[in-house]
C-alpha cells in the first residue's frame, strides 16, 4: 500500500506550503519532483561551482552509472542497453535516424502518434524516397491490430508505436502489435513518453526494438532528461547519424570504432546534475514501490473519469479499452484554453492538448483541443474533488 503521507512530505510543493495545497493535475506535462531530486541537482551544481564541472563529474562516475542501473531495474533491461539523453524526443530521433532507409521503404506510424515523431518520419521519408502511412484505429480508438497485420510486407522498415498518447488515457496493445510487426522483420520503436513512471514497462515482455522516455513527466525527474533503450541485437547493427568521442573512438587517421552497447547513442557533453536528478527520481520510485504508485495513479484517474462523466455539459474524450492516468475532456460551450485559465485562477493546474500535437487523431474526431488532467500519486482525494467541483461550476 502506498504511503501517501510520506510522498507528500517528500514533495516540496506540499511540504513547504502554508495554507490550502494546490491541485496539481499536470504530471503528463511536467510533474512535481520529490525533494531528493531537487537536492541532488542543486548539490551537484554547487559542487561544480566549488571545483569545476570536470572534477565534480569524475566524483560521481559511480552514481552516473547507477542512473542506468536504476532505469534498467525499472524496465527490466541491462544497463548497457540504455542511453541517457536530454529528452524523449531526442532519444526517439536518435534511434529513428540511425535506421537505414532506401527508396520504396515504408514507415508506419500510430494514428495517435505525436507531432515530433510524425514530422521526423515525414522528413526522412522525403529524403530517402520512403513513404509514411498511418495505422488505423479500431472501433474503440486503440491501434487496430488486424489493420496493422494487413498493411505489413517486406518493405516496412520501421513501425512507430505510441504506448499512451499525449491527448488522452488510451493504452495501446504494444506487445501484440510488436509481435505482428516482427513477422516481416520490421523494427518497432516505442514512444513511452507518457507511460514511463505510471505503467509497468518490461521491455522483454513488450519485445520492442527500441523505446524512448522522458524524465520530467510521470518519473518526476528534471526537465532536460530522457533515455533510450535499444535491444542489444539491434544496437549492434546500427550506427547513429551523429557521433562524438564518447559514442565512438578515433582509432586511426581515417578510422573510428563505435562504442559498445547503447552508449553509441550518447554524446560526451551533458547536464550531469540533471542526469543525477533523473537517477534520484527513478530510485525514489523504486524505493516507494512502482506497483503501488501505478495503482494509485490508476485509481485517481478512474475517480476523475467517473466524476466528470456525471457532470452535465462535460464530455470525456479518452479512447480505448485500457486507460492510463491521463483524463481528457471538453466542456460544452467553453474553449479548452478558457477552461484551463479559469482552473488556474483556482490554483488548479491542468493543461490543454491542441490538435497540432496529435493531428491525425484529433482531426478524425473533429477536435481542436481537449483539457488534460493527469493526477500523480501525491494528489489526494480532497484535491481531486476540488477539481471536479470547479469543473462542474464551469459547466453550469
mmCIF file of N, CA, C and O in Angstrom, residues 293-349:
data_model
loop_
_atom_site.group_PDB
_atom_site.id
_atom_site.type_symbol
_atom_site.label_atom_id
_atom_site.label_comp_id
_atom_site.label_asym_id
_atom_site.label_seq_id
_atom_site.Cartn_x
_atom_site.Cartn_y
_atom_site.Cartn_z
ATOM 1 N N UNK A 293 2.515 2.875 -6.737
ATOM 2 C CA UNK A 293 2.385 4.174 -7.418
ATOM 3 C C UNK A 293 1.472 4.047 -8.626
ATOM 4 O O UNK A 293 0.551 4.854 -8.826
ATOM 5 N N UNK A 294 1.709 3.013 -9.437
ATOM 6 C CA UNK A 294 0.893 2.823 -10.646
ATOM 7 C C UNK A 294 -0.575 2.628 -10.279
ATOM 8 O O UNK A 294 -1.464 3.179 -10.936
ATOM 9 N N UNK A 295 -0.833 1.845 -9.235
ATOM 10 C CA UNK A 295 -2.218 1.575 -8.829
ATOM 11 C C UNK A 295 -2.903 2.841 -8.334
ATOM 12 O O UNK A 295 -4.096 3.066 -8.603
ATOM 13 N N UNK A 296 -2.165 3.688 -7.622
ATOM 14 C CA UNK A 296 -2.749 4.931 -7.110
ATOM 15 C C UNK A 296 -3.072 5.888 -8.248
ATOM 16 O O UNK A 296 -4.143 6.515 -8.265
ATOM 17 N N UNK A 297 -2.175 6.013 -9.210
ATOM 18 C CA UNK A 297 -2.440 6.857 -10.372
ATOM 19 C C UNK A 297 -3.688 6.364 -11.100
ATOM 20 O O UNK A 297 -4.566 7.164 -11.478
ATOM 21 N N UNK A 298 -3.782 5.061 -11.301
ATOM 22 C CA UNK A 298 -4.942 4.495 -11.996
ATOM 23 C C UNK A 298 -6.234 4.772 -11.231
ATOM 24 O O UNK A 298 -7.270 5.113 -11.829
ATOM 25 N N UNK A 299 -6.193 4.649 -9.903
ATOM 26 C CA UNK A 299 -7.386 4.892 -9.086
ATOM 27 C C UNK A 299 -7.792 6.367 -9.155
ATOM 28 O O UNK A 299 -8.989 6.698 -9.245
ATOM 29 N N UNK A 300 -6.820 7.261 -9.109
ATOM 30 C CA UNK A 300 -7.129 8.689 -9.213
ATOM 31 C C UNK A 300 -7.776 9.004 -10.568
ATOM 32 O O UNK A 300 -8.741 9.779 -10.644
ATOM 33 N N UNK A 301 -7.231 8.428 -11.635
ATOM 34 C CA UNK A 301 -7.781 8.689 -12.967
ATOM 35 C C UNK A 301 -9.212 8.160 -13.077
ATOM 36 O O UNK A 301 -10.077 8.798 -13.686
ATOM 37 N N UNK A 302 -9.455 6.980 -12.495
ATOM 38 C CA UNK A 302 -10.829 6.436 -12.512
ATOM 39 C C UNK A 302 -11.785 7.368 -11.771
ATOM 40 O O UNK A 302 -12.918 7.588 -12.220
ATOM 41 N N UNK A 303 -11.341 7.895 -10.649
ATOM 42 C CA UNK A 303 -12.200 8.805 -9.881
ATOM 43 C C UNK A 303 -12.555 10.040 -10.710
ATOM 44 O O UNK A 303 -13.709 10.504 -10.699
ATOM 45 N N UNK A 304 -11.572 10.566 -11.431
ATOM 46 C CA UNK A 304 -11.842 11.733 -12.268
ATOM 47 C C UNK A 304 -12.782 11.388 -13.414
ATOM 48 O O UNK A 304 -13.682 12.173 -13.739
ATOM 49 N N UNK A 305 -12.564 10.244 -14.070
ATOM 50 C CA UNK A 305 -13.449 9.870 -15.188
ATOM 51 C C UNK A 305 -14.885 9.684 -14.703
ATOM 52 O O UNK A 305 -15.831 10.122 -15.358
ATOM 53 N N UNK A 306 -15.036 9.016 -13.581
ATOM 54 C CA UNK A 306 -16.384 8.797 -13.047
ATOM 55 C C UNK A 306 -17.029 10.123 -12.659
ATOM 56 O O UNK A 306 -18.209 10.365 -12.943
ATOM 57 N N UNK A 307 -16.243 10.991 -12.017
ATOM 58 C CA UNK A 307 -16.793 12.272 -11.593
ATOM 59 C C UNK A 307 -17.146 13.174 -12.762
ATOM 60 O O UNK A 307 -18.226 13.777 -12.801
ATOM 61 N N UNK A 308 -16.257 13.278 -13.732
ATOM 62 C CA UNK A 308 -16.524 14.109 -14.906
ATOM 63 C C UNK A 308 -17.666 13.539 -15.738
ATOM 64 O O UNK A 308 -18.469 14.288 -16.312
ATOM 65 N N UNK A 309 -17.737 12.216 -15.800
ATOM 66 C CA UNK A 309 -18.799 11.580 -16.569
ATOM 67 C C UNK A 309 -20.183 11.869 -16.025
ATOM 68 O O UNK A 309 -21.175 11.751 -16.753
ATOM 69 N N UNK A 310 -20.251 12.250 -14.756
ATOM 70 C CA UNK A 310 -21.546 12.540 -14.127
ATOM 71 C C UNK A 310 -21.935 14.014 -14.231
ATOM 72 O O UNK A 310 -23.025 14.402 -13.789
ATOM 73 N N UNK A 311 -21.055 14.837 -14.820
ATOM 74 C CA UNK A 311 -21.323 16.282 -14.908
ATOM 75 C C UNK A 311 -21.984 16.599 -16.250
ATOM 76 O O UNK A 311 -21.418 16.332 -17.313
ATOM 77 N N UNK A 312 -23.165 17.159 -16.207
ATOM 78 C CA UNK A 312 -23.856 17.576 -17.424
ATOM 79 C C UNK A 312 -23.064 18.698 -18.098
ATOM 80 O O UNK A 312 -22.673 19.667 -17.450
ATOM 81 N N UNK A 313 -22.845 18.536 -19.406
ATOM 82 C CA UNK A 313 -22.093 19.538 -20.136
ATOM 83 C C UNK A 313 -20.619 19.228 -20.280
ATOM 84 O O UNK A 313 -19.883 19.992 -20.909
ATOM 85 N N UNK A 314 -20.169 18.122 -19.692
ATOM 86 C CA UNK A 314 -18.776 17.692 -19.813
ATOM 87 C C UNK A 314 -18.730 16.402 -20.620
ATOM 88 O O UNK A 314 -19.509 15.476 -20.376
ATOM 89 N N UNK A 315 -17.828 16.331 -21.586
ATOM 90 C CA UNK A 315 -17.677 15.137 -22.422
ATOM 91 C C UNK A 315 -16.276 14.578 -22.242
ATOM 92 O O UNK A 315 -15.285 15.277 -22.475
ATOM 93 N N UNK A 316 -16.210 13.330 -21.811
ATOM 94 C CA UNK A 316 -14.920 12.642 -21.714
ATOM 95 C C UNK A 316 -14.432 12.314 -23.117
ATOM 96 O O UNK A 316 -15.213 11.894 -23.972
ATOM 97 N N UNK A 317 -13.129 12.459 -23.351
ATOM 98 C CA UNK A 317 -12.575 12.255 -24.693
ATOM 99 C C UNK A 317 -11.565 11.113 -24.753
ATOM 100 O O UNK A 317 -10.928 10.917 -25.787
ATOM 101 N N UNK A 318 -11.415 10.346 -23.671
ATOM 102 C CA UNK A 318 -10.478 9.226 -23.680
ATOM 103 C C UNK A 318 -11.011 8.093 -24.548
ATOM 104 O O UNK A 318 -12.211 7.764 -24.508
ATOM 105 N N UNK A 319 -10.123 7.484 -25.307
ATOM 106 C CA UNK A 319 -10.467 6.356 -26.169
ATOM 107 C C UNK A 319 -9.903 5.063 -25.607
ATOM 108 O O UNK A 319 -9.196 5.060 -24.606
ATOM 109 N N UNK A 320 -10.206 3.953 -26.286
ATOM 110 C CA UNK A 320 -9.615 2.674 -25.929
ATOM 111 C C UNK A 320 -10.385 1.929 -24.859
ATOM 112 O O UNK A 320 -11.379 2.415 -24.305
ATOM 113 N N UNK A 321 -9.878 0.732 -24.554
ATOM 114 C CA UNK A 321 -10.497 -0.125 -23.541
ATOM 115 C C UNK A 321 -9.677 -0.185 -22.265
ATOM 116 O O UNK A 321 -10.203 -0.471 -21.200
ATOM 117 N N UNK A 322 -8.374 0.049 -22.366
ATOM 118 C CA UNK A 322 -7.496 0.141 -21.200
ATOM 119 C C UNK A 322 -7.068 1.595 -21.062
ATOM 120 O O UNK A 322 -6.738 2.254 -22.053
ATOM 121 N N UNK A 323 -7.078 2.099 -19.831
ATOM 122 C CA UNK A 323 -6.821 3.515 -19.619
ATOM 123 C C UNK A 323 -5.667 3.753 -18.653
ATOM 124 O O UNK A 323 -5.466 2.995 -17.707
ATOM 125 N N UNK A 324 -4.944 4.826 -18.908
ATOM 126 C CA UNK A 324 -3.829 5.240 -18.060
ATOM 127 C C UNK A 324 -4.228 6.473 -17.256
ATOM 128 O O UNK A 324 -5.419 6.764 -17.103
ATOM 129 N N UNK A 325 -3.234 7.214 -16.764
ATOM 130 C CA UNK A 325 -3.501 8.297 -15.833
ATOM 131 C C UNK A 325 -3.885 9.626 -16.451
ATOM 132 O O UNK A 325 -4.078 10.606 -15.730
ATOM 133 N N UNK A 326 -3.978 9.706 -17.768
ATOM 134 C CA UNK A 326 -4.409 10.943 -18.423
ATOM 135 C C UNK A 326 -5.925 10.906 -18.615
ATOM 136 O O UNK A 326 -6.463 9.917 -19.120
ATOM 137 N N UNK A 327 -6.592 11.972 -18.215
ATOM 138 C CA UNK A 327 -8.039 12.098 -18.382
ATOM 139 C C UNK A 327 -8.290 13.338 -19.237
ATOM 140 O O UNK A 327 -7.966 14.457 -18.837
ATOM 141 N N UNK A 328 -8.866 13.136 -20.425
ATOM 142 C CA UNK A 328 -9.120 14.262 -21.325
ATOM 143 C C UNK A 328 -10.617 14.519 -21.437
ATOM 144 O O UNK A 328 -11.426 13.586 -21.416
ATOM 145 N N UNK A 329 -10.958 15.792 -21.569
ATOM 146 C CA UNK A 329 -12.378 16.148 -21.609
ATOM 147 C C UNK A 329 -12.556 17.509 -22.251
ATOM 148 O O UNK A 329 -11.599 18.275 -22.419
ATOM 149 N N UNK A 330 -13.795 17.815 -22.600
ATOM 150 C CA UNK A 330 -14.167 19.150 -23.052
ATOM 151 C C UNK A 330 -15.414 19.583 -22.286
ATOM 152 O O UNK A 330 -16.160 18.754 -21.759
ATOM 153 N N UNK A 331 -15.621 20.891 -22.216
ATOM 154 C CA UNK A 331 -16.797 21.462 -21.570
ATOM 155 C C UNK A 331 -17.620 22.148 -22.640
ATOM 156 O O UNK A 331 -17.107 23.005 -23.380
ATOM 157 N N UNK A 332 -18.880 21.791 -22.732
ATOM 158 C CA UNK A 332 -19.758 22.348 -23.765
ATOM 159 C C UNK A 332 -19.779 23.879 -23.687
ATOM 160 O O UNK A 332 -19.956 24.464 -22.604
ATOM 161 N N UNK A 333 -19.591 24.500 -24.856
ATOM 162 C CA UNK A 333 -19.673 25.949 -24.921
ATOM 163 C C UNK A 333 -18.474 26.682 -24.360
ATOM 164 O O UNK A 333 -18.482 27.921 -24.282
ATOM 165 N N UNK A 334 -17.458 25.950 -23.978
ATOM 166 C CA UNK A 334 -16.263 26.567 -23.400
ATOM 167 C C UNK A 334 -15.029 26.147 -24.184
ATOM 168 O O UNK A 334 -14.800 24.947 -24.416
ATOM 169 N N UNK A 335 -14.213 27.094 -24.576
ATOM 170 C CA UNK A 335 -12.938 26.782 -25.199
ATOM 171 C C UNK A 335 -12.015 26.152 -24.160
ATOM 172 O O UNK A 335 -12.026 26.541 -22.981
ATOM 173 N N UNK A 336 -11.221 25.191 -24.589
ATOM 174 C CA UNK A 336 -10.353 24.478 -23.642
ATOM 175 C C UNK A 336 -9.363 25.406 -22.964
ATOM 176 O O UNK A 336 -9.060 25.234 -21.767
ATOM 177 N N UNK A 337 -8.852 26.378 -23.689
ATOM 178 C CA UNK A 337 -7.920 27.332 -23.088
ATOM 179 C C UNK A 337 -8.628 28.170 -22.026
ATOM 180 O O UNK A 337 -8.053 28.484 -20.974
ATOM 181 N N UNK A 338 -9.882 28.508 -22.274
ATOM 182 C CA UNK A 338 -10.648 29.252 -21.282
ATOM 183 C C UNK A 338 -10.832 28.423 -20.012
ATOM 184 O O UNK A 338 -10.702 28.937 -18.890
ATOM 185 N N UNK A 339 -11.131 27.128 -20.189
ATOM 186 C CA UNK A 339 -11.273 26.237 -19.030
ATOM 187 C C UNK A 339 -9.969 26.182 -18.251
ATOM 188 O O UNK A 339 -9.953 26.272 -17.015
ATOM 189 N N UNK A 340 -8.867 26.051 -18.964
ATOM 190 C CA UNK A 340 -7.540 25.995 -18.340
ATOM 191 C C UNK A 340 -7.274 27.261 -17.518
ATOM 192 O O UNK A 340 -6.797 27.182 -16.373
ATOM 193 N N UNK A 341 -7.584 28.408 -18.085
ATOM 194 C CA UNK A 341 -7.346 29.670 -17.387
ATOM 195 C C UNK A 341 -8.207 29.790 -16.139
ATOM 196 O O UNK A 341 -7.738 30.245 -15.083
ATOM 197 N N UNK A 342 -9.467 29.407 -16.254
ATOM 198 C CA UNK A 342 -10.366 29.501 -15.101
ATOM 199 C C UNK A 342 -9.910 28.588 -13.973
ATOM 200 O O UNK A 342 -9.951 28.956 -12.795
ATOM 201 N N UNK A 343 -9.471 27.399 -14.313
ATOM 202 C CA UNK A 343 -8.995 26.463 -13.295
ATOM 203 C C UNK A 343 -7.702 26.974 -12.665
ATOM 204 O O UNK A 343 -7.496 26.834 -11.447
ATOM 205 N N UNK A 344 -6.836 27.565 -13.456
ATOM 206 C CA UNK A 344 -5.577 28.076 -12.920
ATOM 207 C C UNK A 344 -5.834 29.166 -11.886
ATOM 208 O O UNK A 344 -5.102 29.283 -10.894
ATOM 209 N N UNK A 345 -6.875 29.984 -12.099
ATOM 210 C CA UNK A 345 -7.203 31.028 -11.131
ATOM 211 C C UNK A 345 -7.598 30.438 -9.781
ATOM 212 O O UNK A 345 -7.475 31.098 -8.753
ATOM 213 N N UNK A 346 -8.057 29.171 -9.797
ATOM 214 C CA UNK A 346 -8.409 28.485 -8.559
ATOM 215 C C UNK A 346 -7.252 27.625 -8.043
ATOM 216 O O UNK A 346 -7.448 26.777 -7.169
ATOM 217 N N UNK A 347 -6.050 27.848 -8.566
ATOM 218 C CA UNK A 347 -4.841 27.097 -8.190
ATOM 219 C C UNK A 347 -4.977 25.615 -8.531
ATOM 220 O O UNK A 347 -4.507 24.740 -7.797
ATOM 221 N N UNK A 348 -5.630 25.360 -9.664
ATOM 222 C CA UNK A 348 -5.758 24.004 -10.182
ATOM 223 C C UNK A 348 -4.986 23.941 -11.495
ATOM 224 O O UNK A 348 -5.289 24.688 -12.435
ATOM 225 N N UNK A 349 -3.989 23.088 -11.539
ATOM 226 C CA UNK A 349 -3.112 23.014 -12.702
ATOM 227 C C UNK A 349 -3.483 21.835 -13.589
ATOM 228 O O UNK A 349 -3.353 20.670 -13.195
#
